[in-house]
Short mmCIF file of C-alpha atoms in Angstrom, two decimals:
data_model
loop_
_atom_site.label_atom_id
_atom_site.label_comp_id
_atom_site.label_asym_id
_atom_site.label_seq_id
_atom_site.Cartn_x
_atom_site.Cartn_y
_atom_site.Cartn_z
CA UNK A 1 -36.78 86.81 19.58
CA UNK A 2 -37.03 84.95 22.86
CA UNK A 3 -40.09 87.42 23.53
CA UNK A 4 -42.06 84.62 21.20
CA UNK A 5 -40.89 81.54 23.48
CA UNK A 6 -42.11 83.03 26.76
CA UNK A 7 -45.23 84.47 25.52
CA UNK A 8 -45.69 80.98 24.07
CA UNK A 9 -45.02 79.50 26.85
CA UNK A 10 -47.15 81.43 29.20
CA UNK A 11 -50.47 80.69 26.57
CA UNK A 12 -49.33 77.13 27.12
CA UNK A 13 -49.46 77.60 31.37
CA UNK A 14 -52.51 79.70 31.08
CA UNK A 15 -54.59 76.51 28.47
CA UNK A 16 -55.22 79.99 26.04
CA UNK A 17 -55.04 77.30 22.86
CA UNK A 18 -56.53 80.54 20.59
CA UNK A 19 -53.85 83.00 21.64
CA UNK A 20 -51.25 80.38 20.93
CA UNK A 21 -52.37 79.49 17.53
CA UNK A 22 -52.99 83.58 16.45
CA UNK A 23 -49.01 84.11 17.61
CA UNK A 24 -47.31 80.15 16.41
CA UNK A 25 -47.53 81.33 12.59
CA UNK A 26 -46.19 84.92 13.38
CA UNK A 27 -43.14 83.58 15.08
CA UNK A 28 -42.29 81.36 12.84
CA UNK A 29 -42.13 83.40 9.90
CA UNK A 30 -40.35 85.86 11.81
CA UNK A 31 -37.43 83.24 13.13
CA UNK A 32 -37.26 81.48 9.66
CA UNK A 33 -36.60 84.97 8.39
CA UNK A 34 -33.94 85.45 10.30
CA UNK A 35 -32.71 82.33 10.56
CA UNK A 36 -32.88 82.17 14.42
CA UNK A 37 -33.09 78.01 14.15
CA UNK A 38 -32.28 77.17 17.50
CA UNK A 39 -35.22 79.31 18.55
CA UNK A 40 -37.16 77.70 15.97
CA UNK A 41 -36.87 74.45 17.33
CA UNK A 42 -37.83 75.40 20.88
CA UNK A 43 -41.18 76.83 18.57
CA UNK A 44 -41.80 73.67 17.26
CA UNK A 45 -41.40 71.74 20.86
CA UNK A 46 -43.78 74.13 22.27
CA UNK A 47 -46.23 73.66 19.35
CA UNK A 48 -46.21 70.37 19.72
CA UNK A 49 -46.65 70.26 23.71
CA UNK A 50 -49.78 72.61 23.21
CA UNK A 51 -51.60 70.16 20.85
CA UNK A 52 -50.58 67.22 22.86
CA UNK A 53 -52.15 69.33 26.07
CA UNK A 54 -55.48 70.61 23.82
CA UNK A 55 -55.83 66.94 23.03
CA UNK A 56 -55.63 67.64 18.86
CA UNK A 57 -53.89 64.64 18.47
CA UNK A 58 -54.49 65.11 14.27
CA UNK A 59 -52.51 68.61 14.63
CA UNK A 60 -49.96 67.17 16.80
CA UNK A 61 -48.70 64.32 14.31
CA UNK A 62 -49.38 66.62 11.14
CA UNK A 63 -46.99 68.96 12.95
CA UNK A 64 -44.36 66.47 13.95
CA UNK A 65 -44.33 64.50 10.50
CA UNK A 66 -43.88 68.57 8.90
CA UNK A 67 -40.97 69.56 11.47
CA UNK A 68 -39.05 66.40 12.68
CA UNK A 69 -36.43 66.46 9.76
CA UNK A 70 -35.79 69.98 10.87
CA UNK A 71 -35.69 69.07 14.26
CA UNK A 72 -33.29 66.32 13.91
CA UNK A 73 -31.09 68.75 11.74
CA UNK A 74 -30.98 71.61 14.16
CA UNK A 75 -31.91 70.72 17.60
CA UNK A 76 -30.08 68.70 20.35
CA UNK A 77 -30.77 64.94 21.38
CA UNK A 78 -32.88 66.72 24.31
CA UNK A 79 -34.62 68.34 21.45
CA UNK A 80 -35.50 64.68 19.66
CA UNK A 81 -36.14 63.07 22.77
CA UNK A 82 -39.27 65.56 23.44
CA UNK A 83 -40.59 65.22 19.96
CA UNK A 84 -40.55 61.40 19.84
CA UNK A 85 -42.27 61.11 23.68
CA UNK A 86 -44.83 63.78 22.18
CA UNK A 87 -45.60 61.69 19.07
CA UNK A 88 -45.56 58.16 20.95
CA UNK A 89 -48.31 59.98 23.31
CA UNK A 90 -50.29 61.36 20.24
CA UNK A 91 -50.01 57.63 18.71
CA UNK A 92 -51.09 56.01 21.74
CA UNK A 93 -54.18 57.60 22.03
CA UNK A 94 -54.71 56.87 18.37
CA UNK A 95 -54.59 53.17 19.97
CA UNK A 96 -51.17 52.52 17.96
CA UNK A 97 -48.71 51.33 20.48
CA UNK A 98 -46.18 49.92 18.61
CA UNK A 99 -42.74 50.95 20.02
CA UNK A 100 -44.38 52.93 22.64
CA UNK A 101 -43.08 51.24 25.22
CA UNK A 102 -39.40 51.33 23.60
CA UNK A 103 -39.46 55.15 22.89
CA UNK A 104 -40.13 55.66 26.90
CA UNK A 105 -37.47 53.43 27.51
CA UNK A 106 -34.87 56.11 25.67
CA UNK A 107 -36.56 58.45 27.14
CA UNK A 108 -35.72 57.66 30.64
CA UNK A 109 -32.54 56.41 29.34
CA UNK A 110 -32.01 59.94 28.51
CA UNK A 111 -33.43 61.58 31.47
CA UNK A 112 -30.91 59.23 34.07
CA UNK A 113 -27.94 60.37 31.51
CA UNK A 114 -28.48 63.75 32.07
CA UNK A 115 -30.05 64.21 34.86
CA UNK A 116 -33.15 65.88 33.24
CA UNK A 117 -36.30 65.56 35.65
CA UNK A 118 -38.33 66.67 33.91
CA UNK A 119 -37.58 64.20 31.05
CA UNK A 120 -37.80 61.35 34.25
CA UNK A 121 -41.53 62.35 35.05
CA UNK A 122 -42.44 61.35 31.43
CA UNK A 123 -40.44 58.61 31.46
CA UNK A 124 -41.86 56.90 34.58
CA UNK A 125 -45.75 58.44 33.80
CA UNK A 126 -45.32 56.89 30.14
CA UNK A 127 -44.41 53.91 31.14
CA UNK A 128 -47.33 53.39 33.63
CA UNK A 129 -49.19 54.14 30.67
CA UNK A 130 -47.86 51.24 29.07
CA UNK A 131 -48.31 48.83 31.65
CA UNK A 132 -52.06 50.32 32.77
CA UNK A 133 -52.67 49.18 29.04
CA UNK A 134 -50.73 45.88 29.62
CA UNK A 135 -52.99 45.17 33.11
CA UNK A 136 -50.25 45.18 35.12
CA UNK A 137 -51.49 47.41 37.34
CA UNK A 138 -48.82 46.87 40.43
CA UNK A 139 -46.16 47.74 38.22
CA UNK A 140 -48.03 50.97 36.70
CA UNK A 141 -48.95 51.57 40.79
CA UNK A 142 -44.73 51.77 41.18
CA UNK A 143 -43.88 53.69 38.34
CA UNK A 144 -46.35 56.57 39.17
CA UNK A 145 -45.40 56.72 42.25
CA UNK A 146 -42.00 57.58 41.22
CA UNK A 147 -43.04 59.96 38.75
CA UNK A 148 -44.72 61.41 41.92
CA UNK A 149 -41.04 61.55 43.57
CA UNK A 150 -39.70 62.98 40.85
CA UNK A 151 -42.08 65.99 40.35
CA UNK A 152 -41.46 67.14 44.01
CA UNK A 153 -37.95 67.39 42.92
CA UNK A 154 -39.29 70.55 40.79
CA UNK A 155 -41.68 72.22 42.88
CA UNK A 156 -39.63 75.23 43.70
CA UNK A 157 -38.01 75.33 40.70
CA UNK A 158 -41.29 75.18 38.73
CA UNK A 159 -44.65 75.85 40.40
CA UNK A 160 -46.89 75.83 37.75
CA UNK A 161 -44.89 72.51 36.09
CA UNK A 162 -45.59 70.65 39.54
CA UNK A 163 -49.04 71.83 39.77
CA UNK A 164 -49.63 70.34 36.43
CA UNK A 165 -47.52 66.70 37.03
CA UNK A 166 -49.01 66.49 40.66
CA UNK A 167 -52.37 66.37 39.39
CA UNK A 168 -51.54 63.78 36.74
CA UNK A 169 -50.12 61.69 38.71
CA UNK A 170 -53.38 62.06 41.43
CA UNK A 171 -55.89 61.62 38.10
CA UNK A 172 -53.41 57.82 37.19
CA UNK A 173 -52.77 57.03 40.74
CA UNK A 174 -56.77 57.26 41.14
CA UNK A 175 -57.88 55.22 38.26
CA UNK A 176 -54.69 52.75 38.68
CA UNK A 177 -56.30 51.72 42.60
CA UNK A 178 -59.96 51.21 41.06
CA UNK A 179 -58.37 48.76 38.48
CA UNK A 180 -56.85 47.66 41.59
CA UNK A 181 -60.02 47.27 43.25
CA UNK A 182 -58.00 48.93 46.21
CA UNK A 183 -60.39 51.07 47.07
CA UNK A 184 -59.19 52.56 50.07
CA UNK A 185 -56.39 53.99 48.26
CA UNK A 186 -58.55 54.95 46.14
CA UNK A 187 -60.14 57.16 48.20
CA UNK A 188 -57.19 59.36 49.33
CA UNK A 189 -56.84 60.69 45.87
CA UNK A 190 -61.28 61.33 45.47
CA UNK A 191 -60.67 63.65 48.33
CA UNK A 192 -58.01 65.47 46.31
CA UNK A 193 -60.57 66.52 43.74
CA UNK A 194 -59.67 70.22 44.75
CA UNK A 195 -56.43 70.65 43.36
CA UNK A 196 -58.39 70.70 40.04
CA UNK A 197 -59.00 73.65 40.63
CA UNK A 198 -57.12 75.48 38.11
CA UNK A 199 -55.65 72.69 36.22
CA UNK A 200 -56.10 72.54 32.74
CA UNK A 201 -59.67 71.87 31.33
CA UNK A 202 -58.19 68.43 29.98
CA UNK A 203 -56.40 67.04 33.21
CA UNK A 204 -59.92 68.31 34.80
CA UNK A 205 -61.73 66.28 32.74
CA UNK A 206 -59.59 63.33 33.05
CA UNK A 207 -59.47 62.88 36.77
CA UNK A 208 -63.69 63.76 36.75
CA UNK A 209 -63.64 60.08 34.09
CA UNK A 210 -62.11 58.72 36.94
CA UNK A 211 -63.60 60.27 39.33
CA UNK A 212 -67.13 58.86 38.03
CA UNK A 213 -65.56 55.53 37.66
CA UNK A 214 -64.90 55.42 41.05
CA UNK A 215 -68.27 56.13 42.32
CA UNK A 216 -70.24 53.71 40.63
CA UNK A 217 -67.82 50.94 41.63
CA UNK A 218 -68.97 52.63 45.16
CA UNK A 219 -72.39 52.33 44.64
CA UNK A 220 -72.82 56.24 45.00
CA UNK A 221 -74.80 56.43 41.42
CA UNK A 222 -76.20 59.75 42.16
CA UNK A 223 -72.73 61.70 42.85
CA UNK A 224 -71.36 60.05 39.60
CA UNK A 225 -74.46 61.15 37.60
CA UNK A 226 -74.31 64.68 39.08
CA UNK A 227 -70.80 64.39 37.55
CA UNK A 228 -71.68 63.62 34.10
CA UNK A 229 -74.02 66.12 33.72
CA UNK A 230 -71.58 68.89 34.45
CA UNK A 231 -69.12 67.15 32.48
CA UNK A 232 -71.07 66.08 29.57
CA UNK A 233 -70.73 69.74 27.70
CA UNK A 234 -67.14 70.20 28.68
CA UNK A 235 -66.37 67.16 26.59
CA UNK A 236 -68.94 68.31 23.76
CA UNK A 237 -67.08 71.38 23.82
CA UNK A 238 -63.89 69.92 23.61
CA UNK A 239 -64.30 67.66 20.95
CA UNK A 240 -61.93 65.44 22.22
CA UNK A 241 -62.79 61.82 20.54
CA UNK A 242 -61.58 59.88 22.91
CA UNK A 243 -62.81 61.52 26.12
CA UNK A 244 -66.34 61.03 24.41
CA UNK A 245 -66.26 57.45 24.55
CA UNK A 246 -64.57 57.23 27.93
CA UNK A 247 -67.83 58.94 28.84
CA UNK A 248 -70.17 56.99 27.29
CA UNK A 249 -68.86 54.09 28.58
CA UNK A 250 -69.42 55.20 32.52
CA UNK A 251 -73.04 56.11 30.20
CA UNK A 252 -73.76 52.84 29.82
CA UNK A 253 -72.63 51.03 33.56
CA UNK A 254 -74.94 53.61 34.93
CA UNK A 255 -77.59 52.34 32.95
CA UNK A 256 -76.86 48.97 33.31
CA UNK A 257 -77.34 49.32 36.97
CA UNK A 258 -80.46 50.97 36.78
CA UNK A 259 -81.77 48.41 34.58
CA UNK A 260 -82.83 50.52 31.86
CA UNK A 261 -82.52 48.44 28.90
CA UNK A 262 -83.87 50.95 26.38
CA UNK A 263 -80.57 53.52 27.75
CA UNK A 264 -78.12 51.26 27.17
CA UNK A 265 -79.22 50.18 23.38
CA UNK A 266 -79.46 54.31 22.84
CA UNK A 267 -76.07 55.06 24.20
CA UNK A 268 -74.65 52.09 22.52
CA UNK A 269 -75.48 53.40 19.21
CA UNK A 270 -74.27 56.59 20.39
CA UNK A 271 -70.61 54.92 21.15
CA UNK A 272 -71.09 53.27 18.01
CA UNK A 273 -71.45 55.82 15.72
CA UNK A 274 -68.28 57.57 17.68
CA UNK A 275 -66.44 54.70 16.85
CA UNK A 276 -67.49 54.59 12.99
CA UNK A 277 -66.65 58.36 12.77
CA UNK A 278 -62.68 58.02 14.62
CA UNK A 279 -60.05 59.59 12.41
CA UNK A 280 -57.63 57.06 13.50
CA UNK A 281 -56.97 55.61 9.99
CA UNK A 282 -56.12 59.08 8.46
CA UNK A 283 -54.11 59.29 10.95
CA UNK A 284 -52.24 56.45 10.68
CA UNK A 285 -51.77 56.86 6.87
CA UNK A 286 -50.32 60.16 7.83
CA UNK A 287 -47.53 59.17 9.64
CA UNK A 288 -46.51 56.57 7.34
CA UNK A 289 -46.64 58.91 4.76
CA UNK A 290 -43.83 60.98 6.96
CA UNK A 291 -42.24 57.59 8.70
CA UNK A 292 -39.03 58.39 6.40
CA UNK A 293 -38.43 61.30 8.95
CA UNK A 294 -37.26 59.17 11.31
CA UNK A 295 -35.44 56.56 9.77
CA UNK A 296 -31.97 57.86 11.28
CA UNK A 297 -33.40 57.89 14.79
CA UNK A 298 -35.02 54.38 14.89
CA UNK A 299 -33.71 52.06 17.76
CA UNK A 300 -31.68 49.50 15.95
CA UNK A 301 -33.88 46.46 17.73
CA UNK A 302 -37.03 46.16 19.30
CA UNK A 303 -36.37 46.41 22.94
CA UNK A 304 -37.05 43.33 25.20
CA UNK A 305 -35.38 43.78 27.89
CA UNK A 306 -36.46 45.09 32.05
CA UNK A 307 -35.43 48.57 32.39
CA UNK A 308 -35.03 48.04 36.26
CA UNK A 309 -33.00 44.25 36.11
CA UNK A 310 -31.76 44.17 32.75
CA UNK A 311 -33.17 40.81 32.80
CA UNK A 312 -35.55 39.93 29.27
CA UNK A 313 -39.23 41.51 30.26
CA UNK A 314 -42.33 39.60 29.58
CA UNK A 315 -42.31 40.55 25.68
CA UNK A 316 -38.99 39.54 25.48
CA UNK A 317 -39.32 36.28 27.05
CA UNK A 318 -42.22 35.48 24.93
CA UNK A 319 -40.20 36.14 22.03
CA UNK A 320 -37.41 34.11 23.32
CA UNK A 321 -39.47 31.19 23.88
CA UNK A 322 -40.86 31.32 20.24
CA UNK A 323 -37.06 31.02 18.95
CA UNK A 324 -35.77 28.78 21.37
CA UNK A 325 -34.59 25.21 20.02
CA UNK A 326 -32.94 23.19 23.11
CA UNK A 327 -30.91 19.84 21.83
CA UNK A 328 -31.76 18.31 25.40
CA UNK A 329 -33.88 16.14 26.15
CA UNK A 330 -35.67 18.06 29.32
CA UNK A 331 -37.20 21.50 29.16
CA UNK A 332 -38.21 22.97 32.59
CA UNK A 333 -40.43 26.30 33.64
CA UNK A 334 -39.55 27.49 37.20
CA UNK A 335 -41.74 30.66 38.35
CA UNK A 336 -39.89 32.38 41.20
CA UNK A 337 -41.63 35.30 43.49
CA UNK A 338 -39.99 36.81 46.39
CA UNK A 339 -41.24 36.21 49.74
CA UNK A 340 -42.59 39.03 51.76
CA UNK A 341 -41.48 41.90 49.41
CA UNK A 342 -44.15 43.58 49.75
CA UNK A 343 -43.42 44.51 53.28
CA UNK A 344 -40.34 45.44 52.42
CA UNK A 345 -41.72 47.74 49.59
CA UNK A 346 -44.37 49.44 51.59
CA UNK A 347 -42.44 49.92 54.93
CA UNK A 348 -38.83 51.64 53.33
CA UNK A 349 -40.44 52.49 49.70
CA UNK A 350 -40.25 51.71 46.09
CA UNK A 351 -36.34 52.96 45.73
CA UNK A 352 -35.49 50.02 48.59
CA UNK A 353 -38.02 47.90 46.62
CA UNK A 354 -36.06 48.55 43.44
CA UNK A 355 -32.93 48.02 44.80
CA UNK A 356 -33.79 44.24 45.86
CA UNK A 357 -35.26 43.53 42.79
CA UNK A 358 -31.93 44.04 41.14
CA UNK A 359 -29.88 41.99 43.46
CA UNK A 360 -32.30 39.44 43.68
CA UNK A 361 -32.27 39.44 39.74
CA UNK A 362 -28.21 39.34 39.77
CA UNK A 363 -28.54 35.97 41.69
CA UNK A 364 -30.87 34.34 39.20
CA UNK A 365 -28.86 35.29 35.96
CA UNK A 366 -25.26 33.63 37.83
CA UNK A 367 -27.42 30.71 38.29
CA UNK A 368 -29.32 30.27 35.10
CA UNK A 369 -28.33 32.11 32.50
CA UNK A 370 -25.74 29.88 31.98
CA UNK A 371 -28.25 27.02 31.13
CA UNK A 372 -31.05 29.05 29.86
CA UNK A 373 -33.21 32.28 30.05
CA UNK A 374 -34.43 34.19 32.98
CA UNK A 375 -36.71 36.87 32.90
CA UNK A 376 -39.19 39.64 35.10
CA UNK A 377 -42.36 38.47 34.11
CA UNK A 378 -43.65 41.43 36.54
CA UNK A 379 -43.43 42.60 39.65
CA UNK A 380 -41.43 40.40 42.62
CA UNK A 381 -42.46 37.64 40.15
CA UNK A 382 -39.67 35.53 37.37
CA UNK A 383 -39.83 33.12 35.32
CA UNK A 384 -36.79 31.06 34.11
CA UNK A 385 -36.72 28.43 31.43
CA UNK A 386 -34.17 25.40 31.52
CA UNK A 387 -33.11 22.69 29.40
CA UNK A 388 -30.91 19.75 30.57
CA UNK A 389 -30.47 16.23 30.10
CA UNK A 390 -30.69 14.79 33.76
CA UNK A 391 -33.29 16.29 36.17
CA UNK A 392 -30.84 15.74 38.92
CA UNK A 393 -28.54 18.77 37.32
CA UNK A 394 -32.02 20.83 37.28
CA UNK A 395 -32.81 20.07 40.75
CA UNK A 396 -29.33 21.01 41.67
CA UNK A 397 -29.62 24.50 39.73
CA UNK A 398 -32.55 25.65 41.97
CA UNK A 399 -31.27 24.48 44.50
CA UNK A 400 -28.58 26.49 44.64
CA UNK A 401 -30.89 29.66 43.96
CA UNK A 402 -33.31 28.72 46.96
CA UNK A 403 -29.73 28.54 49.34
CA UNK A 404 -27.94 31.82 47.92
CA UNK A 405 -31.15 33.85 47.87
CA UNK A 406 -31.28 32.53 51.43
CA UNK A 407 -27.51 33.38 52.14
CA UNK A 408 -27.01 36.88 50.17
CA UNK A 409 -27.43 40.03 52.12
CA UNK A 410 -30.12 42.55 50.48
CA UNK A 411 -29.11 45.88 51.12
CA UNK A 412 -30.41 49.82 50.73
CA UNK A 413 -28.47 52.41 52.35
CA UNK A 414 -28.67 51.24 56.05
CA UNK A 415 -31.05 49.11 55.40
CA UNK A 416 -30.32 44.92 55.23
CA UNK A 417 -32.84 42.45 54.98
CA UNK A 418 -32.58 38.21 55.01
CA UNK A 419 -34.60 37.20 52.21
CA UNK A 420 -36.30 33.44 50.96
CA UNK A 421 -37.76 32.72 47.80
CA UNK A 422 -40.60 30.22 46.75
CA UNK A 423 -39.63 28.28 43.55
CA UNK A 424 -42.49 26.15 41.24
CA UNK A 425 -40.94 24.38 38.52
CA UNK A 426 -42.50 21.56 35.81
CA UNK A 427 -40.93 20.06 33.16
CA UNK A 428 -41.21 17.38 30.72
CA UNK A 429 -39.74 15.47 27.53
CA UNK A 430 -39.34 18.14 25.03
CA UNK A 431 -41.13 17.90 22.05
CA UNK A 432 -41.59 20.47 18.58
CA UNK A 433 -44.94 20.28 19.84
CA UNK A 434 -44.71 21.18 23.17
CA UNK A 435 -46.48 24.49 24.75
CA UNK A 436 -43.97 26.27 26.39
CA UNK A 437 -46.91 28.58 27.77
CA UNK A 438 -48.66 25.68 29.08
CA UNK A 439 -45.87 24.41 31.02
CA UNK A 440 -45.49 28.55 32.16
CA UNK A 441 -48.89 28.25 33.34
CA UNK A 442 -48.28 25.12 35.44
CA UNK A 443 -45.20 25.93 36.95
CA UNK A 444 -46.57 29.38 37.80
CA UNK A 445 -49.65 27.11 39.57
CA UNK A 446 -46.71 25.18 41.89
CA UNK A 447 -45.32 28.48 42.89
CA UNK A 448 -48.55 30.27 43.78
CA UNK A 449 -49.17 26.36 45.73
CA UNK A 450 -45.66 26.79 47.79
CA UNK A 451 -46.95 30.23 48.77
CA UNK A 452 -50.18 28.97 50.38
CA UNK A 453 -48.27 26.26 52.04
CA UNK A 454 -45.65 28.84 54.02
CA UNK A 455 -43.06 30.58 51.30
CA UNK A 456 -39.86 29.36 51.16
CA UNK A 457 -40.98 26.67 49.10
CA UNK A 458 -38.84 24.96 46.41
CA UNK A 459 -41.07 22.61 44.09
CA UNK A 460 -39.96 20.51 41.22
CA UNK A 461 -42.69 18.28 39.20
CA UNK A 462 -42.79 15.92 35.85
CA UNK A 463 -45.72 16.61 34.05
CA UNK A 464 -47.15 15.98 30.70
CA UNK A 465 -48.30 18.19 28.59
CA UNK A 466 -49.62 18.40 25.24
#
């Protein structure tokens, strides 16, 4: 029966979407009937990875909602692990994100268990995703280029696997520097427009979205319009929703630039009328409908914490904040960024960058967690909130950060670095009607005003705030 898998397998290298659908049925009936299970799981992982690649995102979660209590009955947690990445992908371009960001989180939880790299590629790629959606583009910048790492791990083992993840991670790494508006780095990965080659019609057309994207910002409208006409009918052939509007919007800056009024109010209605016809609620309904599926599986609470520090992540502070009742009299914001990691993280790479992070983050949890709650709010940047009855005992707290930051040796390997850390803080009488996100916004504004002033900055203001 394994026959089925590889030929399967090889329609799924070789984007032959027709093939695969005329053989899926035939091998199912023909496992079921002889109860080859095991190999019927790997047919439904398969299935599922084709539709996700096609970009039939209604197929893909039809399919999982039909197979995932089979799935969960016969196949391993490896098994599970694949199915829920493939259906928070197919939900996310739905625009349903809702314990996306969690599911990637057990999947790389997974993938570090076991050592599974090609588990770690969707992990890290996934979780750009997220924070690309989130605008946090530095952090989506670092986690593709790990994903990058990762995939030459495989490219002996798996050719065609790396050609594929190697040009996803060029297509995100490309449209992650123009949101940058780094567009130097941008333009190492336009020049890589080759590789494209013979990558599947849908990773084409993705890094050609971006591609166009990249030129207008660049002023070169005639290269990006020579694009969309050439890519226009791939997407019209596709019929790929989603890609559609992508287009349309690069439509309409064109036009805008031009000036032509009359373009922009057509392809507007166009986009509009896109929009009107999106499946996205049947969609939706569907999965409810087979939500029961995956009851047993369900994380037991919504993550909120920093995969890299364990410390709470910026959803989980916010959440924190909205429960938190101090008894003292005080409540203080301190932002904290570390000085000059940047040079650190571009000179010895993101694995030395990573590892400083989580020392540095050790240090702040000894000091405050104790007293309060300390979180990655993203990037080199935290955020720690404090409540306390006498300012001096405050003072003293971050104080004693600013020193031991100063005193603790940062190491990588061979590598050992000296580090300082600028500090904002502001606080004021706490009040049930105090804005907690006010006084983050303030003491974020003393932090970025140490920086300008030299780094190594430790600033600690009253404030009011209403």
């Amino acid at each position: 029966m394994s026959e089925y898998i590889e030929t399967l397998q090889q329609f799924i290298k070789q984007d032959q979407y027709q093939e695969f659908s005329s053989l899926y049925p035939v091998a199912v009936a023909e496992l079921q009937q002889q109860r080859a299970y095991e190999q019927l799981v790997t047919v439904f992982i398969e299935k599922a990875k084709m539709e996700l690649q096609a970009g039939n995102i209604q197929e893909l979660i039809q399919h999982i909602v039909q197979s995932i209590a089979f799935i969960e009955q016969y196949g391993s947690r490896k098994d599970v692990i694949q199915y829920k990445n493939a259906r928070a992908l197919g939900l996310d371009l739905l625009g349903y994100r809702e314990g996306f960001y969690e599911t990637m989180l057990e999947v790389q939880e997974y993938a570090l268990e076991y050592g599974d790299k090609y588990a770690l590629f969707d992990a890290y790629t996934n979780i750009a995703l997220y924070y690309t959606v989130e605008q946090r583009y530095k952090d989506a910048e670092a986690f593709l280029k790990r994903a990058h790492c990762v995939a030459h791990q495989y490219k002996e083992q798996d050719e065609w696997k790396f050609q594929h993840d190697d040009c996803l991670c060029i297509s995100n790494l490309l449209c992650t520097y123009i949101y940058l508006e780094d567009y130097d780095e941008a333009a190492k990965y336009v020049k890589l427009r080759h590789k494209f080659t013979d990558a599947p019609e849908r990773l084409q057309m993705l890094y050609d979205l971006n591609y166009i994207h990249y030129h207008i910002h660049m002023n070169n409208d005639a290269e990006a319009m020579r694009v969309v006409a050439t890519l226009e009918p791939k997407i019209r052939a596709s019929m790929q929703r989603h890609l559609f509007i992508a287009l349309y919007e690069l439509k309409i800056k064109l036009a805008k630039k031009r000036g032509d009024v009359y373009e922009q109010k057509k392809l507007y209605q166009q986009l509009i009328e896109l929009v009107k016809g999106d499946e996205r609620r049947v969609l939706l309904q569907l999965l409810i409908q087979g939500e029961h599926a995956w009851k047993t599986q369900q994380l037991s609470e919504i993550v909120s914490r920093d995969a890299l520090t364990g410390l709470y992540n910026r959803r989980g502070f916010s959440q924190q904040i909205q429960q938190w009742q101090p008894e003292s009299r005080y409540i203080g914001c301190a932002f904290l960024d570390v000085d000059n990691f940047k040079h650190i993280n571009d000179r010895f790479g993101h694995l030395a960058g990573d590892a400083v992070l989580q020392q540095f983050s050790d240090v702040l949890a000894q000091f405050i967690e104790p007293h309060g709650i300390v979180a990655r709010y993203g990037g080199d940047e935290f955020v720690a909130l404090l409540s306390f009855n006498d300012v001096a005992n405050a003072a003293h707290i971050l104080e004693n950060i600013h020193v031991a930051i100063q005193q603790t040796p940062f190491v990588y390997e061979d590598h050992m670095w000296s580090l300082t850390v600028t500090i904002g803080c502001a606080y004021c009488v706490y009040t049930n009607e105090l804005s907690i996100e006010r006084l983050v916004t303030i003491a974020d504004k003393y932090m970025y005003e140490g920086k300008s002033q030299g780094r190594n900055r430790l600033a600690i203001q009253e404030v009011e705030v209403e």
